[in-house]
Tab-separated table of C-alpha atoms in Angstrom:
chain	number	residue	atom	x	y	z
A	1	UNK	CA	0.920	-21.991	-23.464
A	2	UNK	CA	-1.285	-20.038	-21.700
A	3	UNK	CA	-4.139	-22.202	-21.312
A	4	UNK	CA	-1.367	-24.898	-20.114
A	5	UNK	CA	-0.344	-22.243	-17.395
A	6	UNK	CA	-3.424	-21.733	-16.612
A	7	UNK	CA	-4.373	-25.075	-16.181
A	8	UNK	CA	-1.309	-25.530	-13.863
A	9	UNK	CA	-2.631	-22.600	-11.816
A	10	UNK	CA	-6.406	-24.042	-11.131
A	11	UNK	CA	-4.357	-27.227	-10.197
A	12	UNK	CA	-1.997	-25.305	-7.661
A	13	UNK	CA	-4.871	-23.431	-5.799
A	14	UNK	CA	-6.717	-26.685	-5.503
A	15	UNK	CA	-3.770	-28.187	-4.101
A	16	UNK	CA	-3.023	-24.256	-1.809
A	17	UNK	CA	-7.240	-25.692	-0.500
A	18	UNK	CA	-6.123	-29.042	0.230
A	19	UNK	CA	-3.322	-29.021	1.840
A	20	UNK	CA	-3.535	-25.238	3.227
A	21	UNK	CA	-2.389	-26.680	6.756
A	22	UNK	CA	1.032	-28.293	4.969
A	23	UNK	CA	1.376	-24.891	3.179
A	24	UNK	CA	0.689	-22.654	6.311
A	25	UNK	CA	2.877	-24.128	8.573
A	26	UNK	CA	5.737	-23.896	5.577
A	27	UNK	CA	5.275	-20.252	5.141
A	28	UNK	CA	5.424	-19.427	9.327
A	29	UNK	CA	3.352	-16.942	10.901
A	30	UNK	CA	4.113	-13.175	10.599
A	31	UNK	CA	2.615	-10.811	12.934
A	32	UNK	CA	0.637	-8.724	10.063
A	33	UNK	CA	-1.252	-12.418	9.620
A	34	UNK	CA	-2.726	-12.270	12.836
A	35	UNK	CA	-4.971	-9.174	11.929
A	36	UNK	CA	-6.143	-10.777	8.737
A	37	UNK	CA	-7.179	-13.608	10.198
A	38	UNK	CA	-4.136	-15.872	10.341
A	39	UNK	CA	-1.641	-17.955	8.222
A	40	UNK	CA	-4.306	-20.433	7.032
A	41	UNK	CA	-6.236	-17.591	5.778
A	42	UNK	CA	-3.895	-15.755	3.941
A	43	UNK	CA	-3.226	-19.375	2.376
A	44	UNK	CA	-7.266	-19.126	1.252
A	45	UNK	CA	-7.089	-15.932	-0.034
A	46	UNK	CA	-3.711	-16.325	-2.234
A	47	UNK	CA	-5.352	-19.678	-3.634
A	48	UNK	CA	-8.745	-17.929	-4.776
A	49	UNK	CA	-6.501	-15.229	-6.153
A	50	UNK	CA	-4.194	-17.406	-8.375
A	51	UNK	CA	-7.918	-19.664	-9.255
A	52	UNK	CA	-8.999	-15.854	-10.682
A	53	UNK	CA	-5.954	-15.087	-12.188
A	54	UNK	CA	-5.985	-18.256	-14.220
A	55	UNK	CA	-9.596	-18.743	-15.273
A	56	UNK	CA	-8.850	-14.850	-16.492
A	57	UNK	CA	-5.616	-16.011	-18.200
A	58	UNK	CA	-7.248	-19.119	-19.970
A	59	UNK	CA	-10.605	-16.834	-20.757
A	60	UNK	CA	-8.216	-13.953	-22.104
A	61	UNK	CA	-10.007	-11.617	-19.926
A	62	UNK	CA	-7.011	-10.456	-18.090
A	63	UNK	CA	-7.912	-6.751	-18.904
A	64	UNK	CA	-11.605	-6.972	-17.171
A	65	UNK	CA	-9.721	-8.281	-14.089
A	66	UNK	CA	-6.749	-5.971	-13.594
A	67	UNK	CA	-9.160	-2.457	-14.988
A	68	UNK	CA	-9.169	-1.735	-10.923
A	69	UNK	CA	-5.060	-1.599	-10.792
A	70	UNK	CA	-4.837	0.649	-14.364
A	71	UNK	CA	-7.545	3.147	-12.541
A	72	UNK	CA	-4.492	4.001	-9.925
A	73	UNK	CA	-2.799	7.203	-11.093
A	74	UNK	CA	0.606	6.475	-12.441
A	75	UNK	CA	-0.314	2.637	-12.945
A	76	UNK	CA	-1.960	2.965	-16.203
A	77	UNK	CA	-1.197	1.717	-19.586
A	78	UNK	CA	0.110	4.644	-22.390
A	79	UNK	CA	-2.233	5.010	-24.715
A	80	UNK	CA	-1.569	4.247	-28.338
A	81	UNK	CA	1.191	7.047	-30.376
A	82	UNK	CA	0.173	10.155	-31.880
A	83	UNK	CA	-0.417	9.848	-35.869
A	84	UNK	CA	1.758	12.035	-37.302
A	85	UNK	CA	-0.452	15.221	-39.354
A	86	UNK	CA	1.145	16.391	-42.572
């Protein structure tokens, strides 16, 4: 299933590329878009970002590309239980 999702998700940021003009002018433009460089833009980035987050998905590498988030205090992952000493 996950290679089929990811799959799906290469397909839909190809599509975001294409057609980033259809996309953009479905979203609207928010004021915060104008300092990043527009709606079209944020349209590019969010495609490359889904792209990554698929090829990591299909790879199984989603750990390599989310280790930035876990380093945020708060954010990480518990570590494993304490073994019980008798």
């Amino acid at each position: 299933m996950r290679i089929f999702f990811g799959l799906c998700g290469i397909v839909l940021s190809f599509f975001m590329l294409k057609y980033r003009e259809r996309v953009g002018d479905t979203m609207g433009e928010a004021d915060w878009m104008r300092s990043v460089g527009g709606v079209y833009m944020i349209v590019i980035v969010l495609a490359v970002l889904i792209f990554l987050w698929s090829l990591a998905a299909i790879t199984n590498t989603m750990d390599i590309l989310l280790f930035p988030v876990f380093l945020i205090p708060g954010l990480s992952r518990p570590g494993p239980p304490p073994t019980p000493t008798f």
